[in-house]
mmCIF file with all atom_site columns, C-alpha atoms in Angstrom:
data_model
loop_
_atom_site.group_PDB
_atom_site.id
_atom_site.type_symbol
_atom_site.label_atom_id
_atom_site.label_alt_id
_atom_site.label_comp_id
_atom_site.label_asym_id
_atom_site.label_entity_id
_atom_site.label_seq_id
_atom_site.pdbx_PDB_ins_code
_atom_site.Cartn_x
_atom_site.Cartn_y
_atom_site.Cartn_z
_atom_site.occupancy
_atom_site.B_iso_or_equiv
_atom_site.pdbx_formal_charge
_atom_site.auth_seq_id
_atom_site.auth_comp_id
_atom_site.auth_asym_id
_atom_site.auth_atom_id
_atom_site.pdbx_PDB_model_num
ATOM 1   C CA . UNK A 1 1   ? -8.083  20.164  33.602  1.00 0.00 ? 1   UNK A CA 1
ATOM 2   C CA . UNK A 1 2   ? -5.460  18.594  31.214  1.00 0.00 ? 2   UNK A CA 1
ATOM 3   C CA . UNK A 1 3   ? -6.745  17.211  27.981  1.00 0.00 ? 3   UNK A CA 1
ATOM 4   C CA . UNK A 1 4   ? -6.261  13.483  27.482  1.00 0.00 ? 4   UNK A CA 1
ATOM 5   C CA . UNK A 1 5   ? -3.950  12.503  24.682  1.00 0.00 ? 5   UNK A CA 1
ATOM 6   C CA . UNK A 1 6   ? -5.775  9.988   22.039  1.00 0.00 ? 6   UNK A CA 1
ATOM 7   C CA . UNK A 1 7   ? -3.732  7.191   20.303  1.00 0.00 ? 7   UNK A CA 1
ATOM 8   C CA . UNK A 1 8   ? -3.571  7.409   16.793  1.00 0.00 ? 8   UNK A CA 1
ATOM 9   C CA . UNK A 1 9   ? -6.004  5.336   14.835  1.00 0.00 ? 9   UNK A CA 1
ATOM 10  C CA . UNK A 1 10  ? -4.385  2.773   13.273  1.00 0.00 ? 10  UNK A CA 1
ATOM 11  C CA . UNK A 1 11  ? -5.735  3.306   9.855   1.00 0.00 ? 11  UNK A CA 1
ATOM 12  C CA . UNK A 1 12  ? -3.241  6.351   9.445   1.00 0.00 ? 12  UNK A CA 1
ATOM 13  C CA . UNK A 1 13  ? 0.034   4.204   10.643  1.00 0.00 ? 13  UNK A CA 1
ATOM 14  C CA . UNK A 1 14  ? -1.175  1.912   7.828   1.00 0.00 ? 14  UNK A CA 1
ATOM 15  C CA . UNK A 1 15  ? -0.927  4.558   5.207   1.00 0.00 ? 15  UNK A CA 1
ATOM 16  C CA . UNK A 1 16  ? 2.277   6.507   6.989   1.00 0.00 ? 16  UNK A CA 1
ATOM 17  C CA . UNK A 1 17  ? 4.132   3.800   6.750   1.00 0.00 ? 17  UNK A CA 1
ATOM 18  C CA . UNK A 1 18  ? 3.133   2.342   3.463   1.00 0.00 ? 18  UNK A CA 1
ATOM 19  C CA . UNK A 1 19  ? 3.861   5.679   2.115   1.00 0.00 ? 19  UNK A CA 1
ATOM 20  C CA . UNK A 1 20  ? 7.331   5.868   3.475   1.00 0.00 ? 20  UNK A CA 1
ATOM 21  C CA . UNK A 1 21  ? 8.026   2.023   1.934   1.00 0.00 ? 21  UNK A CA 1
ATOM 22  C CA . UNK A 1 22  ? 6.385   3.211   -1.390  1.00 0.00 ? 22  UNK A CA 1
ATOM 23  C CA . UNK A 1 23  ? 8.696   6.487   -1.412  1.00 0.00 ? 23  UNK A CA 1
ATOM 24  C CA . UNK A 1 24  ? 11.532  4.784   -0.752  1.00 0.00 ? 24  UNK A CA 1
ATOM 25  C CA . UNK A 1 25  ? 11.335  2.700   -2.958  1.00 0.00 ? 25  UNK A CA 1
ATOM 26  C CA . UNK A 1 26  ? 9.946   4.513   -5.528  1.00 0.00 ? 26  UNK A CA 1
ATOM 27  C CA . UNK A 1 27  ? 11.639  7.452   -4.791  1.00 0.00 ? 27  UNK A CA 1
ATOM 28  C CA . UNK A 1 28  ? 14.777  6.252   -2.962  1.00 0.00 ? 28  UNK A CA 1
ATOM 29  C CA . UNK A 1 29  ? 13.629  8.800   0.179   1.00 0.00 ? 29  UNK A CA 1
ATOM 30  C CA . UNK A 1 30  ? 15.063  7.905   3.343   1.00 0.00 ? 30  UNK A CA 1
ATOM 31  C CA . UNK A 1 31  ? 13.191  6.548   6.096   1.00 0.00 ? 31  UNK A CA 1
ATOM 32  C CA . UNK A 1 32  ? 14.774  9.378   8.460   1.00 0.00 ? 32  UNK A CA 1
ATOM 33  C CA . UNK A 1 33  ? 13.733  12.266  5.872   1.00 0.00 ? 33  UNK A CA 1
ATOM 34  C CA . UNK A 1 34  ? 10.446  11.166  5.963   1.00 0.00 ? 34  UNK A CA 1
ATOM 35  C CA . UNK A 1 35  ? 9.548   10.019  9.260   1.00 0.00 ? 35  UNK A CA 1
ATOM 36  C CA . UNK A 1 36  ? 10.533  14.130  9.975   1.00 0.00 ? 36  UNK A CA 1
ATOM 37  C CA . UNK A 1 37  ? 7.849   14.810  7.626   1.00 0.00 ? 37  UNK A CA 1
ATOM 38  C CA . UNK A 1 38  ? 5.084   12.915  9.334   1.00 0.00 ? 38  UNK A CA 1
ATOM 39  C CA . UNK A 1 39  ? 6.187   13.132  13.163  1.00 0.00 ? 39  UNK A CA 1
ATOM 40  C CA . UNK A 1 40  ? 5.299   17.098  13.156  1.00 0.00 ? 40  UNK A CA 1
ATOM 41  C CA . UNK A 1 41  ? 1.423   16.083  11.468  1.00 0.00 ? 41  UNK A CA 1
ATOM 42  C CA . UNK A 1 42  ? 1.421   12.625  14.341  1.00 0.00 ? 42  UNK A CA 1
ATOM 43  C CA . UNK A 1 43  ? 2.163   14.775  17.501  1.00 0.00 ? 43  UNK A CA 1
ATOM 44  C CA . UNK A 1 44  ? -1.143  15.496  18.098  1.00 0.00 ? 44  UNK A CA 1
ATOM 45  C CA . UNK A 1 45  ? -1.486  12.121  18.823  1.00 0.00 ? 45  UNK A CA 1
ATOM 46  C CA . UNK A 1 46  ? -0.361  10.508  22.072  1.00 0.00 ? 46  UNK A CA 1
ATOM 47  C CA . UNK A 1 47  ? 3.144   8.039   21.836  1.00 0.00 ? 47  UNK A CA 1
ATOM 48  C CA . UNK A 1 48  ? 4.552   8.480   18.435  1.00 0.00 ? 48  UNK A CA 1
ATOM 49  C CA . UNK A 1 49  ? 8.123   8.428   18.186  1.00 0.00 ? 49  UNK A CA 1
ATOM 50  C CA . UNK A 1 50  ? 9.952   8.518   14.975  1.00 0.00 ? 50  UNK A CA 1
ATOM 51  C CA . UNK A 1 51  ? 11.352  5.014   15.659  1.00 0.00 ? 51  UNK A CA 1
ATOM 52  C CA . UNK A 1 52  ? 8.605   3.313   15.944  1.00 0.00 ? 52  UNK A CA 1
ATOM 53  C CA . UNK A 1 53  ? 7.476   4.383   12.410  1.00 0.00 ? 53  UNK A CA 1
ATOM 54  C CA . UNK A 1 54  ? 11.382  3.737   10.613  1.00 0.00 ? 54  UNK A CA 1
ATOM 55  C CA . UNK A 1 55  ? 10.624  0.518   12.762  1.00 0.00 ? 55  UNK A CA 1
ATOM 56  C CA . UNK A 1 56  ? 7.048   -0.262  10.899  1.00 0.00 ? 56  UNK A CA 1
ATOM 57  C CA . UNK A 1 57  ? 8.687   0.542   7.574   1.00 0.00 ? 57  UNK A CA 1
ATOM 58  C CA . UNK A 1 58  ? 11.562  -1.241  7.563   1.00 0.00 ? 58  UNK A CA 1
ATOM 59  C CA . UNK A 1 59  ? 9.601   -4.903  9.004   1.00 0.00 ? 59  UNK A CA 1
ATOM 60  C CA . UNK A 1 60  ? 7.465   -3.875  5.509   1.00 0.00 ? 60  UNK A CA 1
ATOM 61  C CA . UNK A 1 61  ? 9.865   -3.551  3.355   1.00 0.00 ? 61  UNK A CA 1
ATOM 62  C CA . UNK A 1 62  ? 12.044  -6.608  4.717   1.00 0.00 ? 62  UNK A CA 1
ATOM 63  C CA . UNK A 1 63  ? 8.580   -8.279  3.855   1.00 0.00 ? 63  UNK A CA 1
ATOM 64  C CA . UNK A 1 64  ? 8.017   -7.324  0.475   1.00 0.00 ? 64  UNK A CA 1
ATOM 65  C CA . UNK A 1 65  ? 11.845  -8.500  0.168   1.00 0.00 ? 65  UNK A CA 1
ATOM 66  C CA . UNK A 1 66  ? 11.307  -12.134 1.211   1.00 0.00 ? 66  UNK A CA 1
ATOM 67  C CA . UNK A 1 67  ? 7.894   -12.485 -0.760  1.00 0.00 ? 67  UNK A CA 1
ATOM 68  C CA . UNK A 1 68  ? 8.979   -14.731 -3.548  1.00 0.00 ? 68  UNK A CA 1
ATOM 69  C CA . UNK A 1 69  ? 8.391   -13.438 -7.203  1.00 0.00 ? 69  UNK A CA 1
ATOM 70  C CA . UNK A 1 70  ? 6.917   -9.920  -7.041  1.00 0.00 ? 70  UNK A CA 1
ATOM 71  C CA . UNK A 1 71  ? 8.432   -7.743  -10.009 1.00 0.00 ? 71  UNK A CA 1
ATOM 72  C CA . UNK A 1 72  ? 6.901   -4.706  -8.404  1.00 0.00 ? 72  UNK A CA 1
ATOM 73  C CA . UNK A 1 73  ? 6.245   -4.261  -4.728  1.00 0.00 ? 73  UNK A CA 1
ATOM 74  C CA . UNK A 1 74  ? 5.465   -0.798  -4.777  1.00 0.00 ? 74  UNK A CA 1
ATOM 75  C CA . UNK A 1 75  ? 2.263   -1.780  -6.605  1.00 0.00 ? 75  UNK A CA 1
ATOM 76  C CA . UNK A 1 76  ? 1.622   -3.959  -4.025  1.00 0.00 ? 76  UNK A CA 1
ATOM 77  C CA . UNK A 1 77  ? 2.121   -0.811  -1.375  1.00 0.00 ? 77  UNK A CA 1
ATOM 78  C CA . UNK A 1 78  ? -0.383  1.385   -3.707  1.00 0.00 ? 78  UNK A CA 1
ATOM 79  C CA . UNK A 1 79  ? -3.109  -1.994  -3.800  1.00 0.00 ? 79  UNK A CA 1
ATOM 80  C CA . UNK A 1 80  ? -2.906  -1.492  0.262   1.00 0.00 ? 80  UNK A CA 1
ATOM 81  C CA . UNK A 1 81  ? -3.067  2.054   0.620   1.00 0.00 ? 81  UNK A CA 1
ATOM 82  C CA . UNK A 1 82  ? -5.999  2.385   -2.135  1.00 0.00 ? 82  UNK A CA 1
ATOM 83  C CA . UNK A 1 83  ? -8.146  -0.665  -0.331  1.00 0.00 ? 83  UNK A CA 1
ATOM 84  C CA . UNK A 1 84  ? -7.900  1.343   3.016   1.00 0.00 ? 84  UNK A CA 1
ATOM 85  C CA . UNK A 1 85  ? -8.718  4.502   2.266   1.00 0.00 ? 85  UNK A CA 1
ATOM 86  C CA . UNK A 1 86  ? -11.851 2.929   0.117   1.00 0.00 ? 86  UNK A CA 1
ATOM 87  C CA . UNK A 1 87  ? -12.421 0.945   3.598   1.00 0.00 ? 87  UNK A CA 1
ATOM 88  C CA . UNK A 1 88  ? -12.236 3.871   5.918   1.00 0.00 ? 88  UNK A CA 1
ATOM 89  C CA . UNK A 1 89  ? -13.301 6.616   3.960   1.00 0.00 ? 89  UNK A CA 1
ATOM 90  C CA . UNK A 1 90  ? -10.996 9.712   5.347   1.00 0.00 ? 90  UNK A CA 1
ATOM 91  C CA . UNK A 1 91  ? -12.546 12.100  4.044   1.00 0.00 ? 91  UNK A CA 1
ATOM 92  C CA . UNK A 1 92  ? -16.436 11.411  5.090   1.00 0.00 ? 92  UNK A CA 1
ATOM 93  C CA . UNK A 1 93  ? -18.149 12.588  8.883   1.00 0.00 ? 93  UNK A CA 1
ATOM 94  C CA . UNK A 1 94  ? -21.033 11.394  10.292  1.00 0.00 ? 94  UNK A CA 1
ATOM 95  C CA . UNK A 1 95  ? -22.838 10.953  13.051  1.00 0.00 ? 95  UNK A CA 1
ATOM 96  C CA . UNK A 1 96  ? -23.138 7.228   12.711  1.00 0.00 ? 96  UNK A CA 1
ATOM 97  C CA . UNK A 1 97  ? -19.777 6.707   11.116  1.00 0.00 ? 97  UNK A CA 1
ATOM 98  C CA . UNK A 1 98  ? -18.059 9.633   13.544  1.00 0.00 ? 98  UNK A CA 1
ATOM 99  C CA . UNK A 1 99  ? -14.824 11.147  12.563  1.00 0.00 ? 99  UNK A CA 1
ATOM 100 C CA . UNK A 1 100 ? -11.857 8.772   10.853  1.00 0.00 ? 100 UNK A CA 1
ATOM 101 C CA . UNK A 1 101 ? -9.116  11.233  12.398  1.00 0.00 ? 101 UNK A CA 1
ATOM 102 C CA . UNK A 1 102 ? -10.143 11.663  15.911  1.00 0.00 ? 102 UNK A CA 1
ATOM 103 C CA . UNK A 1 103 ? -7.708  9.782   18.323  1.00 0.00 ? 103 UNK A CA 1
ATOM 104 C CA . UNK A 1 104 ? -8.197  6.547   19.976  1.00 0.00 ? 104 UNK A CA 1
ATOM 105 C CA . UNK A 1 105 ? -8.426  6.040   23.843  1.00 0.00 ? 105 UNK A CA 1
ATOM 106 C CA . UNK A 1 106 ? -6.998  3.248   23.850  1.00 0.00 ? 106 UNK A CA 1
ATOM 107 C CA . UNK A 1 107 ? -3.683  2.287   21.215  1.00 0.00 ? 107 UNK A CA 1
ATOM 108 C CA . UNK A 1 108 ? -5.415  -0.403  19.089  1.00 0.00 ? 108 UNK A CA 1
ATOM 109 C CA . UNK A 1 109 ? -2.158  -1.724  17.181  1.00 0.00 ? 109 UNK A CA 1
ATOM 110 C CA . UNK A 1 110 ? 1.553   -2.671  17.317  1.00 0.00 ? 110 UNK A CA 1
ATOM 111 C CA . UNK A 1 111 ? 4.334   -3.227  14.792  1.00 0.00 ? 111 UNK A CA 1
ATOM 112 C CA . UNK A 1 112 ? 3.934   -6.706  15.084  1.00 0.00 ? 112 UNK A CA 1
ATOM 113 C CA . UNK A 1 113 ? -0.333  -6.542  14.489  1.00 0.00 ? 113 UNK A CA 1
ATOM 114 C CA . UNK A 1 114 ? 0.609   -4.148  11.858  1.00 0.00 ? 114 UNK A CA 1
ATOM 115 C CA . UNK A 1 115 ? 2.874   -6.049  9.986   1.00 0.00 ? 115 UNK A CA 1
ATOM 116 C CA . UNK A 1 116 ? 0.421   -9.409  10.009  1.00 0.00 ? 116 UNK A CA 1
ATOM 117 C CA . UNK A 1 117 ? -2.272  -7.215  8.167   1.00 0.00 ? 117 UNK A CA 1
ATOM 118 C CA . UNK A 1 118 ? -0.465  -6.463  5.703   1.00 0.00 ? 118 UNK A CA 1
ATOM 119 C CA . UNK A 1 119 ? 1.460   -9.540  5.299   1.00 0.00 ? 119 UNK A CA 1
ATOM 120 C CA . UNK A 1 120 ? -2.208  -11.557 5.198   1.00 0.00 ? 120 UNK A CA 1
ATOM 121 C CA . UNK A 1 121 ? -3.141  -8.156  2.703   1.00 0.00 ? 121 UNK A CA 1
ATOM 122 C CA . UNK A 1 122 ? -0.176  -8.914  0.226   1.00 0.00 ? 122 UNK A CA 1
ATOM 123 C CA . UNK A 1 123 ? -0.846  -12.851 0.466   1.00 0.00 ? 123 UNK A CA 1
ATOM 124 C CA . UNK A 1 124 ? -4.934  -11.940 -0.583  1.00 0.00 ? 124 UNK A CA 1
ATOM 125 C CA . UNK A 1 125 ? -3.680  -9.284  -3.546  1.00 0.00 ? 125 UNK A CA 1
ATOM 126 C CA . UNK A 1 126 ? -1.519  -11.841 -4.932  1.00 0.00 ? 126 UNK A CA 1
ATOM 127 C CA . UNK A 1 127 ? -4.639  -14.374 -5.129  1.00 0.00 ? 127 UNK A CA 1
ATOM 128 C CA . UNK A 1 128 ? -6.598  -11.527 -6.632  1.00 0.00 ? 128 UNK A CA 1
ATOM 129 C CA . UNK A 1 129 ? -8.916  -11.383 -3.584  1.00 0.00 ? 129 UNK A CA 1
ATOM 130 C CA . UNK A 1 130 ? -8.491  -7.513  -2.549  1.00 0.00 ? 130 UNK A CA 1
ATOM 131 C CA . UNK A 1 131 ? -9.961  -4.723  -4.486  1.00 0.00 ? 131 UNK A CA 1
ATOM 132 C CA . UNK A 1 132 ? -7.092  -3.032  -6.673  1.00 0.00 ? 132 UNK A CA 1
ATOM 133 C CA . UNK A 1 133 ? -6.178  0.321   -6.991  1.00 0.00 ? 133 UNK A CA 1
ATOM 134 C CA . UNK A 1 134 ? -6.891  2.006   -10.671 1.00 0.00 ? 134 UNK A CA 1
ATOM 135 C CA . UNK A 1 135 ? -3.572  1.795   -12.848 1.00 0.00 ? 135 UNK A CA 1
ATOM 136 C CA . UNK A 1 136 ? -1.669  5.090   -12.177 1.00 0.00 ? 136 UNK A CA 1
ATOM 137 C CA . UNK A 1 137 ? -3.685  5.953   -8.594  1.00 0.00 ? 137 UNK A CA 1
ATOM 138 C CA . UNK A 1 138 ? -1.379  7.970   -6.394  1.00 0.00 ? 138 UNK A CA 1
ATOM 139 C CA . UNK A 1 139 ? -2.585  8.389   -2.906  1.00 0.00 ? 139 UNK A CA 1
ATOM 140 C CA . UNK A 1 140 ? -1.246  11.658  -3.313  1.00 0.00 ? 140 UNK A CA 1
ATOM 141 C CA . UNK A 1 141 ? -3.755  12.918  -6.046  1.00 0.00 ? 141 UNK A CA 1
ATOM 142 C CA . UNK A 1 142 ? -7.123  11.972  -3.515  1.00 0.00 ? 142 UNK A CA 1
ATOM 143 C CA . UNK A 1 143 ? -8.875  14.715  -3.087  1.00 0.00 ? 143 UNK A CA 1
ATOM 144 C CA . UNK A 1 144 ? -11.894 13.273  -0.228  1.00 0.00 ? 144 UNK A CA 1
ATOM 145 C CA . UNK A 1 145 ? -9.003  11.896  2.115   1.00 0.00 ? 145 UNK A CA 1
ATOM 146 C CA . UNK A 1 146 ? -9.743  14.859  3.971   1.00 0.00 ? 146 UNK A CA 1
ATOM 147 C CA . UNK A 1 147 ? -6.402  15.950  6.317   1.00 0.00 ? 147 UNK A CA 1
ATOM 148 C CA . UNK A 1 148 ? -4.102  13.527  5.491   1.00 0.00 ? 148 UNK A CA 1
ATOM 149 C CA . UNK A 1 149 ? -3.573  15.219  1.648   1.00 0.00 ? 149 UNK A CA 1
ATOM 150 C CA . UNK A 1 150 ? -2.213  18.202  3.331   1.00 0.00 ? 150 UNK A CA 1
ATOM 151 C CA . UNK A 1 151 ? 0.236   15.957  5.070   1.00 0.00 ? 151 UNK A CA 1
ATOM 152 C CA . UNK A 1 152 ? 0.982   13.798  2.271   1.00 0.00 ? 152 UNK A CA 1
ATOM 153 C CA . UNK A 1 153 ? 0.924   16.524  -0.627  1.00 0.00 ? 153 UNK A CA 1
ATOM 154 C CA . UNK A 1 154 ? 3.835   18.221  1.532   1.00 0.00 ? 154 UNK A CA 1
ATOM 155 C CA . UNK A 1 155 ? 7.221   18.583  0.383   1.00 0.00 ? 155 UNK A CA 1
ATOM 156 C CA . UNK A 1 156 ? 10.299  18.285  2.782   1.00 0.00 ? 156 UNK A CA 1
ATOM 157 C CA . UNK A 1 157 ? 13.162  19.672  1.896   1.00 0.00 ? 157 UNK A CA 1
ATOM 158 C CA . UNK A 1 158 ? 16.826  19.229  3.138   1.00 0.00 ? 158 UNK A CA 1
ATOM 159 C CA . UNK A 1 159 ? 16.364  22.969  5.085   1.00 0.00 ? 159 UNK A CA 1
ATOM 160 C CA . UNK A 1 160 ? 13.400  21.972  6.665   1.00 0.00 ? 160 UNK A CA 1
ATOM 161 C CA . UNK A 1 161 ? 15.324  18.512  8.027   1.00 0.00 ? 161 UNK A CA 1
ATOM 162 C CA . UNK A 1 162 ? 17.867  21.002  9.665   1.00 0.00 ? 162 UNK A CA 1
ATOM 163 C CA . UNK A 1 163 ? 15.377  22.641  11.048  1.00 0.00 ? 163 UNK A CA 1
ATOM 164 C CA . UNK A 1 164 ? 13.734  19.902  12.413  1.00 0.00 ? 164 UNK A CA 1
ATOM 165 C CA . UNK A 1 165 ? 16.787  18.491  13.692  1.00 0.00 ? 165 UNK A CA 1
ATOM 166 C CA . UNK A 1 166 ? 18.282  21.919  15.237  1.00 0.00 ? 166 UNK A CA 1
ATOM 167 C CA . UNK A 1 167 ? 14.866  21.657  17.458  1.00 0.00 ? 167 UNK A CA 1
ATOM 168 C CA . UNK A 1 168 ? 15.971  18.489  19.180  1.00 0.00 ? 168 UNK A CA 1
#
């Protein structure tokens, strides 16, 4: 008997794709160069194409463009990222709580949900009504995020985006 594919939660295209705004920003990382990174860790999810996550990523950034007087938007992208992993917890199990990573059976979000979250999340930082990440917290340095460090700790190189591609 086949397995069933699970959707990925949607918690994890929140961070993905804040992640790949933040770096490229930050960073100046492509959107292509990353999304290689994260489509090997998101296949064992069902329906994750590397469009739809450039897709996610560039409605976020073309957001944080139009928002009206924000000097830095990756701290805005950090504030986000911080208040969901507090909210979700990655890195605890439980039998109440259950585990953060496990798929979804049905697909719970969309670009267009996606985006209004964290448009109505950027509108609430700016009135100082979300919790605030630390000054110099990098999702990167968590330690109880449990999987997604491996992920986000790794380090893609141009040979391993040839490689990638040469599998296509």
């Amino acid at each position: 008997m086949a397995k069933k594919q699970k959707y990925c939660p949607s918690w994890i295209m929140k961070i993905i794709t804040s992640l790949m705004v933040y770096d490229y920003i930050v960073n100046d990382d492509s959107f292509f160069m990353q999304t290689k990174k994260f489509v090997d860790y998101l296949k064992k999810y069902s329906e994750i194409k590397s469009e739809e996550l450039e897709y996610i990523a560039s409605l976020k950034l073309e957001f944080l463009g139009s928002v009206k007087n924000v000097k830095d938007p990756y701290l805005l992208l950090n504030h986000y990222m911080y208040s969901l992993i507090n909210e979700i917890e990655p890195g605890e199990k439980g039998i109440i709580k259950g585990d953060p990573y496990e798929g979804e059976k049905k697909k719970k979000y969309n670009a267009e949900t996606l985006i209004k979250d964290f448009q109505i999340f950027v509108y609430s930082c700016r009135s100082s009504l979300t919790l605030k990440a630390p000054m110099g917290w990098d999702i990167r340095n968590e330690e109880d995020i449990g999987e997604l460090s491996q992920i986000l700790k790794k380090q893609f190189s141009l040979d391993d985006l040839i490689e990638s591609v040469s599998k296509e």
